[in-house]
Amino acid sequence: MKDFIIPDDRDMGTPARQGAPVTLTVDGFAVTVPEGTSVMRAAAEAGLQIPKLCATDSVEAFGSCRLCVVEIEGRRGTPASCTTPVAPGMVVRTQSDKVRKIRTGVMELYISDHPLDCLTCAANGDCELQDMAGMVGLRDVRYEAPQSGGLTNHFEARSGGEANPQWMPKDDSNPYFTYDPSKCIVCSRCVRACEEVQGTFALTIQGRGFESRVSAGAMGDDFLSSDCVSCGACVQACPTATLQEKSVIELGTPERSVVTTCAYCGVGCSFKAELNGDQVVRMVPYKGGKANRGHSCVKGRFAYGYAAHKDRILGPMIRESIDEPWREVGWNEALEFAANKLRGLQEEYGRRSIGVITSSRCTNEETYLVQKLARQVFANNNTDTCARVCHSPTGYGLGQTLGTSAGTQDFDSVEQTDVVIVIGANPTDAHPVFASRLKKRLRAGAKAIVIDPRRIDLVKSAHIEASHHLALRPGTNVAVVTAMAHVIVTEGLMDEAFIRERCDWDEFAEYAEFVSDPRHSPEATEALTGVPADELRAAARLYATGGNGAIYYGLGVTEHSQGSTTVIGIANLAMMTGNVGRPGVGVNPLRGQNNVQGSCDMGSFPHELPGYRHVKNADVRAVFESLWGVEIDPEPGLRIPNMLDAAVDGSFKGLYCQGEDILQSDPDTKHVAAGLAAMECVIVHDLFLNETANYAHVFLPGSTFLEKDGTFTNAERRINRVRKVMAPRSGYADWEVTQLLANAMGGDWSYDHPGQIMDEIAATTPSFSGVSYDLLEEVGSVQWPCNEAHPEGTPLMHVDGFVRGKGRFIVTEYVATEERTGPRFPLLLTTGRVLSQYNVGAQTRRTENVIWHEEDVLEIHPHDAELRGIKDGDWVRLNSRTGDTALRARATDRVSPGVVYTTFHHPDTQANVVTTDFSDWATNCPEYKVTAVQVSLSNGPTDWQEDYAAQAARARRILPAAE
Amino acid sequence: MSPEKMVHMANQIAIFFESQPGEGQAEKVADHLNDFWEPRMRAQLLDHIAAGGEGLHPLVLDGADKLRAPA
């Protein structure tokens, strides 16, 4: 077994700086570092470690432990190397009798108040205190607590027969880590990590001097009840066992580590999977990861327990009808059964009667194979992916205006942003690590404009406050974005030079004329959008004139009847203000799932071959036809909603659905169920018997990201390696299963490793032509396009010109959705995510994360609640024209009057039973974000919920295996 | 799909292109339908048009001759 060799991963002591080079000597070695670098880091760059305890390179230097003192020629005393910046010609000595004596003295004091239970301590072998005691040569501790009592220590529960008032019990309230105050050295690294890295400010140092203690939240709080979001930054920063992963306490310290990529959201954080054998001990954010820069959230850091959950199905199963229980069978039987069914359906109902759904959670290589299965083996283009229901309007909108659907920046770009617009996205919950990077920039002075119906955390939370919160009515995005353009154009705030040079001027002139019409003014649209005109004007001015302006957006933009139009409007705003093509600006779609970018890139859409090239183009088809030896259908295939419609109509009969739970995640659950029920062969390829599997005839067990090699592409187009750390528990990685199915249908594929699949992608897809596993081993990750012109990828798009040539302004007329409130359904429902859960919750509900979100609740404004006699915690019925469900209410003014909000993480609630089948005009992306509803008191689950649960229980029966 | 849903979806496309300046809106509607609607969806639309096209936006009807009949 060959593991990727982890590049230099040392703790450099203090953060890197950028600046003019400065040369100094450390212990006689010359070293050149950027201006502003600490002496400690300069020494580390030279390969010389200075002892340290309170410094770590994820947070700014603090200068409290005094272990890192050095001598500097010409300077008095012994300055702390962590807080002393380098100067030209500086001569530093890290070792001398004088500093050795100081360090030993400091260490002796630390150890006098630390238990000496190293052999049985969870951090044994992974403790910086232990390392430093060794490094400074501490041999003796002379200090003892006075016999007379008084000042004693923090680590003995009883001292001299009396209870020790300084001792505090372990706090193990957090499901993933413990806080053991007796091991704390009060270096405050955890407090600073919570502030500087995560930006939550949940921790503090309470008390003074000998009384100083790390404390979570307010008096009386423990870690769980505090504001702590369990990101793990404090655990990562802690030099001792004070903050320690429970998994390490249970399993011991890991002996090997493999760099891989998180399988949760579209940020795509790099992690080190730390293991003993094939047992994952912990996941630790990888400092070399260019998306996360060493940070993590509760999902990636801790919520991997689903991989070993008892609910996982590890062998294939089949059944003739969904009324029957499942029958466990061998791989050959299952694949033959599936292949015969699919071929039979094509013979009976035609070539286009079957299709696939690729997974935005699987790797690029796996997704490529699933769409290839449709195009080559099924001989049709019936392939779609979950991006249909999230960012397909991004594909259309940015493709039309800028020339490519890709986000324009890398995540590092946010560090140079002056004004950020966050529209229809809630990064602190859905893209937490990016949110931490954004909040850091906001604390440094950048301004924020939040456009969202809810008061999300970015509007106001610890040490950040948005300059403007435009709390629009759901469904009025286009009106708001167009009104912003109206202000910018009519007040002459656009960047005319940029537009003239980079965009089509005539199209801009038409757009300018369109938006200048007084009917688009904020005053005219205020009654419609609910956004005060002066607030909108101020926001537009700030974005246009506040320096580098960046727009980040999410599904609150796309999941509307006019999703594509809003994306176009966002691109228009960026172009007219010249905010494209350099660091700190841009149009940045925040992608929901780990590989939703990649699944789109890989040709999952029914009208596009890999690399976003329409199937109607004969030259593109020819590339694949010559390689695959078949003729490719020149007609676009069915999109997911079309597949379901066609199924109900009786012309779509078979589906291979990989790693996607459409019954729970797609809108109008009853319609999805009817579509699935009408199919004759549904193949679900997943980790668990998900909701869709209730209607499946074949179940093929899936593999987790820990069990396979591949790549994920994150929201910044970054292709990151996923590395296998254990054998697939079902016997096959997902790409192998797809290959087996293809071959059972005569596909004749012979891939031995995902690297070969990537080679095929590179050979056929121009934007990937430079990508190979060798390159990724060498440089870590690349952002596509990666080709001859950009051999190491493209961090910023549209630098010298738009991909399409001239940027194109497109008119954005507001069209009200058909989904309207009225006397029967007076409220607007909008949906979203919470931090601790992910999408349909199939993974996170099977981890300890449920402690933070046991059930979906309905947020309702106290005014709307009171009108209906609803109190916090009451069961309420949520009705729409489509369906009804029941859940508990939470009265909160985070939502405006007239708006209610819930999440879709739990199948018992099935928020999507109420959502409608209205969709985006261009892409059929469903309108999840606007449903007219009524809310009323209820006794408990609805009949529908009870019927659903009963059907699900019946459909999940598995026959005992035959002897 | 239900005729109402099909008409609604086709009209949404027409309403977008109607708002665009310049010429050739009907053709743009037809292009969009050719690019994104699967053959059986276009067949259903063409059948509906042949049967009088009830409820369809004029731009959909005007572009009907540009709609590619499925093979």
PDB file of N, CA and C in Angstrom, chain A residues 564-610:
ATOM      1  N   SER A 564     -32.690  31.395 -12.974  1.00  0.00           N
ATOM      2  CA  SER A 564     -31.693  31.740 -13.998  1.00  0.00           C
ATOM      3  C   SER A 564     -31.634  33.243 -14.211  1.00  0.00           C
ATOM      4  N   THR A 565     -32.782  33.909 -14.145  1.00  0.00           N
ATOM      5  CA  THR A 565     -32.804  35.360 -14.366  1.00  0.00           C
ATOM      6  C   THR A 565     -32.054  36.078 -13.251  1.00  0.00           C
ATOM      7  N   THR A 566     -32.194  35.596 -12.011  1.00  0.00           N
ATOM      8  CA  THR A 566     -31.453  36.237 -10.919  1.00  0.00           C
ATOM      9  C   THR A 566     -29.954  36.041 -11.096  1.00  0.00           C
ATOM     10  N   VAL A 567     -29.551  34.835 -11.516  1.00  0.00           N
ATOM     11  CA  VAL A 567     -28.123  34.606 -11.757  1.00  0.00           C
ATOM     12  C   VAL A 567     -27.619  35.585 -12.823  1.00  0.00           C
ATOM     13  N   ILE A 568     -28.400  35.765 -13.871  1.00  0.00           N
ATOM     14  CA  ILE A 568     -28.030  36.727 -14.922  1.00  0.00           C
ATOM     15  C   ILE A 568     -27.909  38.125 -14.314  1.00  0.00           C
ATOM     16  N   GLY A 569     -28.877  38.491 -13.462  1.00  0.00           N
ATOM     17  CA  GLY A 569     -28.848  39.812 -12.826  1.00  0.00           C
ATOM     18  C   GLY A 569     -27.606  40.007 -11.964  1.00  0.00           C
ATOM     19  N   ILE A 570     -27.185  38.944 -11.285  1.00  0.00           N
ATOM     20  CA  ILE A 570     -25.978  39.011 -10.449  1.00  0.00           C
ATOM     21  C   ILE A 570     -24.749  39.227 -11.334  1.00  0.00           C
ATOM     22  N   ALA A 571     -24.689  38.483 -12.434  1.00  0.00           N
ATOM     23  CA  ALA A 571     -23.559  38.653 -13.359  1.00  0.00           C
ATOM     24  C   ALA A 571     -23.560  40.071 -13.928  1.00  0.00           C
ATOM     25  N   ASN A 572     -24.742  40.604 -14.244  1.00  0.00           N
ATOM     26  CA  ASN A 572     -24.843  41.988 -14.739  1.00  0.00           C
ATOM     27  C   ASN A 572     -24.256  42.971 -13.727  1.00  0.00           C
ATOM     28  N   LEU A 573     -24.622  42.782 -12.440  1.00  0.00           N
ATOM     29  CA  LEU A 573     -24.122  43.692 -11.396  1.00  0.00           C
ATOM     30  C   LEU A 573     -22.599  43.661 -11.338  1.00  0.00           C
ATOM     31  N   ALA A 574     -22.043  42.445 -11.392  1.00  0.00           N
ATOM     32  CA  ALA A 574     -20.579  42.326 -11.300  1.00  0.00           C
ATOM     33  C   ALA A 574     -19.906  42.969 -12.500  1.00  0.00           C
ATOM     34  N   MET A 575     -20.485  42.752 -13.691  1.00  0.00           N
ATOM     35  CA  MET A 575     -19.856  43.315 -14.900  1.00  0.00           C
ATOM     36  C   MET A 575     -19.953  44.838 -14.906  1.00  0.00           C
ATOM     37  N   MET A 576     -21.109  45.368 -14.520  1.00  0.00           N
ATOM     38  CA  MET A 576     -21.276  46.825 -14.654  1.00  0.00           C
ATOM     39  C   MET A 576     -20.427  47.590 -13.642  1.00  0.00           C
ATOM     40  N   THR A 577     -20.013  46.904 -12.568  1.00  0.00           N
ATOM     41  CA  THR A 577     -19.163  47.573 -11.583  1.00  0.00           C
ATOM     42  C   THR A 577     -17.697  47.183 -11.745  1.00  0.00           C
ATOM     43  N   GLY A 578     -17.407  46.403 -12.789  1.00  0.00           N
ATOM     44  CA  GLY A 578     -16.019  46.007 -13.030  1.00  0.00           C
ATOM     45  C   GLY A 578     -15.486  45.037 -12.002  1.00  0.00           C
ATOM     46  N   ASN A 579     -16.388  44.319 -11.351  1.00  0.00           N
ATOM     47  CA  ASN A 579     -15.954  43.418 -10.288  1.00  0.00           C
ATOM     48  C   ASN A 579     -15.779  41.982 -10.790  1.00  0.00           C
ATOM     49  N   VAL A 580     -14.999  41.829 -11.834  1.00  0.00           N
ATOM     50  CA  VAL A 580     -14.673  40.503 -12.355  1.00  0.00           C
ATOM     51  C   VAL A 580     -13.219  40.513 -12.797  1.00  0.00           C
ATOM     52  N   GLY A 581     -12.522  39.400 -12.574  1.00  0.00           N
ATOM     53  CA  GLY A 581     -11.216  39.227 -13.201  1.00  0.00           C
ATOM     54  C   GLY A 581     -10.007  39.592 -12.368  1.00  0.00           C
ATOM     55  N   ARG A 582     -10.193  39.789 -11.065  1.00  0.00           N
ATOM     56  CA  ARG A 582      -9.037  40.029 -10.210  1.00  0.00           C
ATOM     57  C   ARG A 582      -9.361  39.505  -8.806  1.00  0.00           C
ATOM     58  N   PRO A 583      -8.357  39.416  -7.934  1.00  0.00           N
ATOM     59  CA  PRO A 583      -8.647  38.909  -6.585  1.00  0.00           C
ATOM     60  C   PRO A 583      -9.607  39.836  -5.830  1.00  0.00           C
ATOM     61  N   GLY A 584     -10.434  39.257  -4.981  1.00  0.00           N
ATOM     62  CA  GLY A 584     -11.289  40.050  -4.106  1.00  0.00           C
ATOM     63  C   GLY A 584     -12.659  40.372  -4.662  1.00  0.00           C
ATOM     64  N   VAL A 585     -12.929  39.966  -5.907  1.00  0.00           N
ATOM     65  CA  VAL A 585     -14.205  40.334  -6.534  1.00  0.00           C
ATOM     66  C   VAL A 585     -14.941  39.079  -6.981  1.00  0.00           C
ATOM     67  N   GLY A 586     -15.771  39.209  -8.001  1.00  0.00           N
ATOM     68  CA  GLY A 586     -16.293  38.044  -8.682  1.00  0.00           C
ATOM     69  C   GLY A 586     -17.700  37.635  -8.342  1.00  0.00           C
ATOM     70  N   VAL A 587     -18.116  36.581  -9.031  1.00  0.00           N
ATOM     71  CA  VAL A 587     -19.436  35.975  -8.874  1.00  0.00           C
ATOM     72  C   VAL A 587     -19.195  34.548  -8.397  1.00  0.00           C
ATOM     73  N   ASN A 588     -19.655  34.266  -7.195  1.00  0.00           N
ATOM     74  CA  ASN A 588     -19.256  33.033  -6.547  1.00  0.00           C
ATOM     75  C   ASN A 588     -20.454  32.205  -6.100  1.00  0.00           C
ATOM     76  N   PRO A 589     -20.877  31.249  -6.913  1.00  0.00           N
ATOM     77  CA  PRO A 589     -21.928  30.353  -6.460  1.00  0.00           C
ATOM     78  C   PRO A 589     -21.376  29.435  -5.365  1.00  0.00           C
ATOM     79  N   LEU A 590     -22.061  29.376  -4.239  1.00  0.00           N
ATOM     80  CA  LEU A 590     -21.656  28.443  -3.180  1.00  0.00           C
ATOM     81  C   LEU A 590     -22.385  27.133  -3.453  1.00  0.00           C
ATOM     82  N   ARG A 591     -21.641  26.132  -3.816  1.00  0.00           N
ATOM     83  CA  ARG A 591     -22.225  24.862  -4.230  1.00  0.00           C
ATOM     84  C   ARG A 591     -22.590  24.036  -3.007  1.00  0.00           C
ATOM     85  N   GLY A 592     -23.719  23.351  -3.107  1.00  0.00           N
ATOM     86  CA  GLY A 592     -24.238  22.652  -1.938  1.00  0.00           C
ATOM     87  C   GLY A 592     -23.492  21.394  -1.571  1.00  0.00           C
ATOM     88  N   GLN A 593     -23.332  20.492  -2.526  1.00  0.00           N
ATOM     89  CA  GLN A 593     -22.766  19.199  -2.179  1.00  0.00           C
ATOM     90  C   GLN A 593     -21.295  19.139  -2.557  1.00  0.00           C
ATOM     91  N   ASN A 594     -20.607  18.195  -1.916  1.00  0.00           N
ATOM     92  CA  ASN A 594     -19.155  18.074  -2.064  1.00  0.00           C
ATOM     93  C   ASN A 594     -18.702  18.041  -3.516  1.00  0.00           C
ATOM     94  N   ASN A 595     -19.434  17.338  -4.371  1.00  0.00           N
ATOM     95  CA  ASN A 595     -18.955  17.246  -5.752  1.00  0.00           C
ATOM     96  C   ASN A 595     -20.028  17.645  -6.755  1.00  0.00           C
ATOM     97  N   VAL A 596     -20.840  18.599  -6.388  1.00  0.00           N
ATOM     98  CA  VAL A 596     -21.875  19.003  -7.340  1.00  0.00           C
ATOM     99  C   VAL A 596     -21.240  19.768  -8.502  1.00  0.00           C
ATOM    100  N   GLN A 597     -20.176  20.508  -8.224  1.00  0.00           N
ATOM    101  CA  GLN A 597     -19.452  21.149  -9.321  1.00  0.00           C
ATOM    102  C   GLN A 597     -18.920  20.080 -10.269  1.00  0.00           C
ATOM    103  N   GLY A 598     -18.276  19.089  -9.674  1.00  0.00           N
ATOM    104  CA  GLY A 598     -17.679  18.034 -10.484  1.00  0.00           C
ATOM    105  C   GLY A 598     -18.709  17.245 -11.266  1.00  0.00           C
ATOM    106  N   SER A 599     -19.840  16.958 -10.639  1.00  0.00           N
ATOM    107  CA  SER A 599     -20.832  16.149 -11.352  1.00  0.00           C
ATOM    108  C   SER A 599     -21.354  16.908 -12.566  1.00  0.00           C
ATOM    109  N   CYS A 600     -21.433  18.229 -12.461  1.00  0.00           N
ATOM    110  CA  CYS A 600     -21.825  19.026 -13.639  1.00  0.00           C
ATOM    111  C   CYS A 600     -20.700  19.020 -14.676  1.00  0.00           C
ATOM    112  N   ASP A 601     -19.470  19.212 -14.205  1.00  0.00           N
ATOM    113  CA  ASP A 601     -18.321  19.231 -15.125  1.00  0.00           C
ATOM    114  C   ASP A 601     -18.229  17.935 -15.934  1.00  0.00           C
ATOM    115  N   MET A 602     -18.619  16.835 -15.279  1.00  0.00           N
ATOM    116  CA  MET A 602     -18.425  15.506 -15.867  1.00  0.00           C
ATOM    117  C   MET A 602     -19.529  15.104 -16.837  1.00  0.00           C
ATOM    118  N   GLY A 603     -20.385  16.047 -17.200  1.00  0.00           N
ATOM    119  CA  GLY A 603     -21.382  15.713 -18.224  1.00  0.00           C
ATOM    120  C   GLY A 603     -22.632  15.056 -17.682  1.00  0.00           C
ATOM    121  N   SER A 604     -22.976  15.367 -16.440  1.00  0.00           N
ATOM    122  CA  SER A 604     -24.178  14.739 -15.877  1.00  0.00           C
ATOM    123  C   SER A 604     -25.467  15.292 -16.455  1.00  0.00           C
ATOM    124  N   PHE A 605     -25.417  16.497 -16.994  1.00  0.00           N
ATOM    125  CA  PHE A 605     -26.653  17.080 -17.519  1.00  0.00           C
ATOM    126  C   PHE A 605     -27.039  16.415 -18.835  1.00  0.00           C
ATOM    127  N   PRO A 606     -28.342  16.307 -19.057  1.00  0.00           N
ATOM    128  CA  PRO A 606     -28.795  15.545 -20.219  1.00  0.00           C
ATOM    129  C   PRO A 606     -28.517  16.231 -21.560  1.00  0.00           C
ATOM    130  N   HIS A 607     -28.186  17.505 -21.532  1.00  0.00           N
ATOM    131  CA  HIS A 607     -27.937  18.174 -22.821  1.00  0.00           C
ATOM    132  C   HIS A 607     -26.457  18.412 -23.062  1.00  0.00           C
ATOM    133  N   GLU A 608     -25.617  18.027 -22.084  1.00  0.00           N
ATOM    134  CA  GLU A 608     -24.202  18.385 -22.209  1.00  0.00           C
ATOM    135  C   GLU A 608     -23.277  17.196 -21.989  1.00  0.00           C
ATOM    136  N   LEU A 609     -22.328  17.051 -22.879  1.00  0.00           N
ATOM    137  CA  LEU A 609     -21.250  16.093 -22.681  1.00  0.00           C
ATOM    138  C   LEU A 609     -20.237  16.712 -21.714  1.00  0.00           C
ATOM    139  N   PRO A 610     -19.302  15.914 -21.170  1.00  0.00           N
ATOM    140  CA  PRO A 610     -18.336  16.473 -20.205  1.00  0.00           C
ATOM    141  C   PRO A 610     -17.703  17.768 -20.722  1.00  0.00           C
TER     142      PRO A 610
END
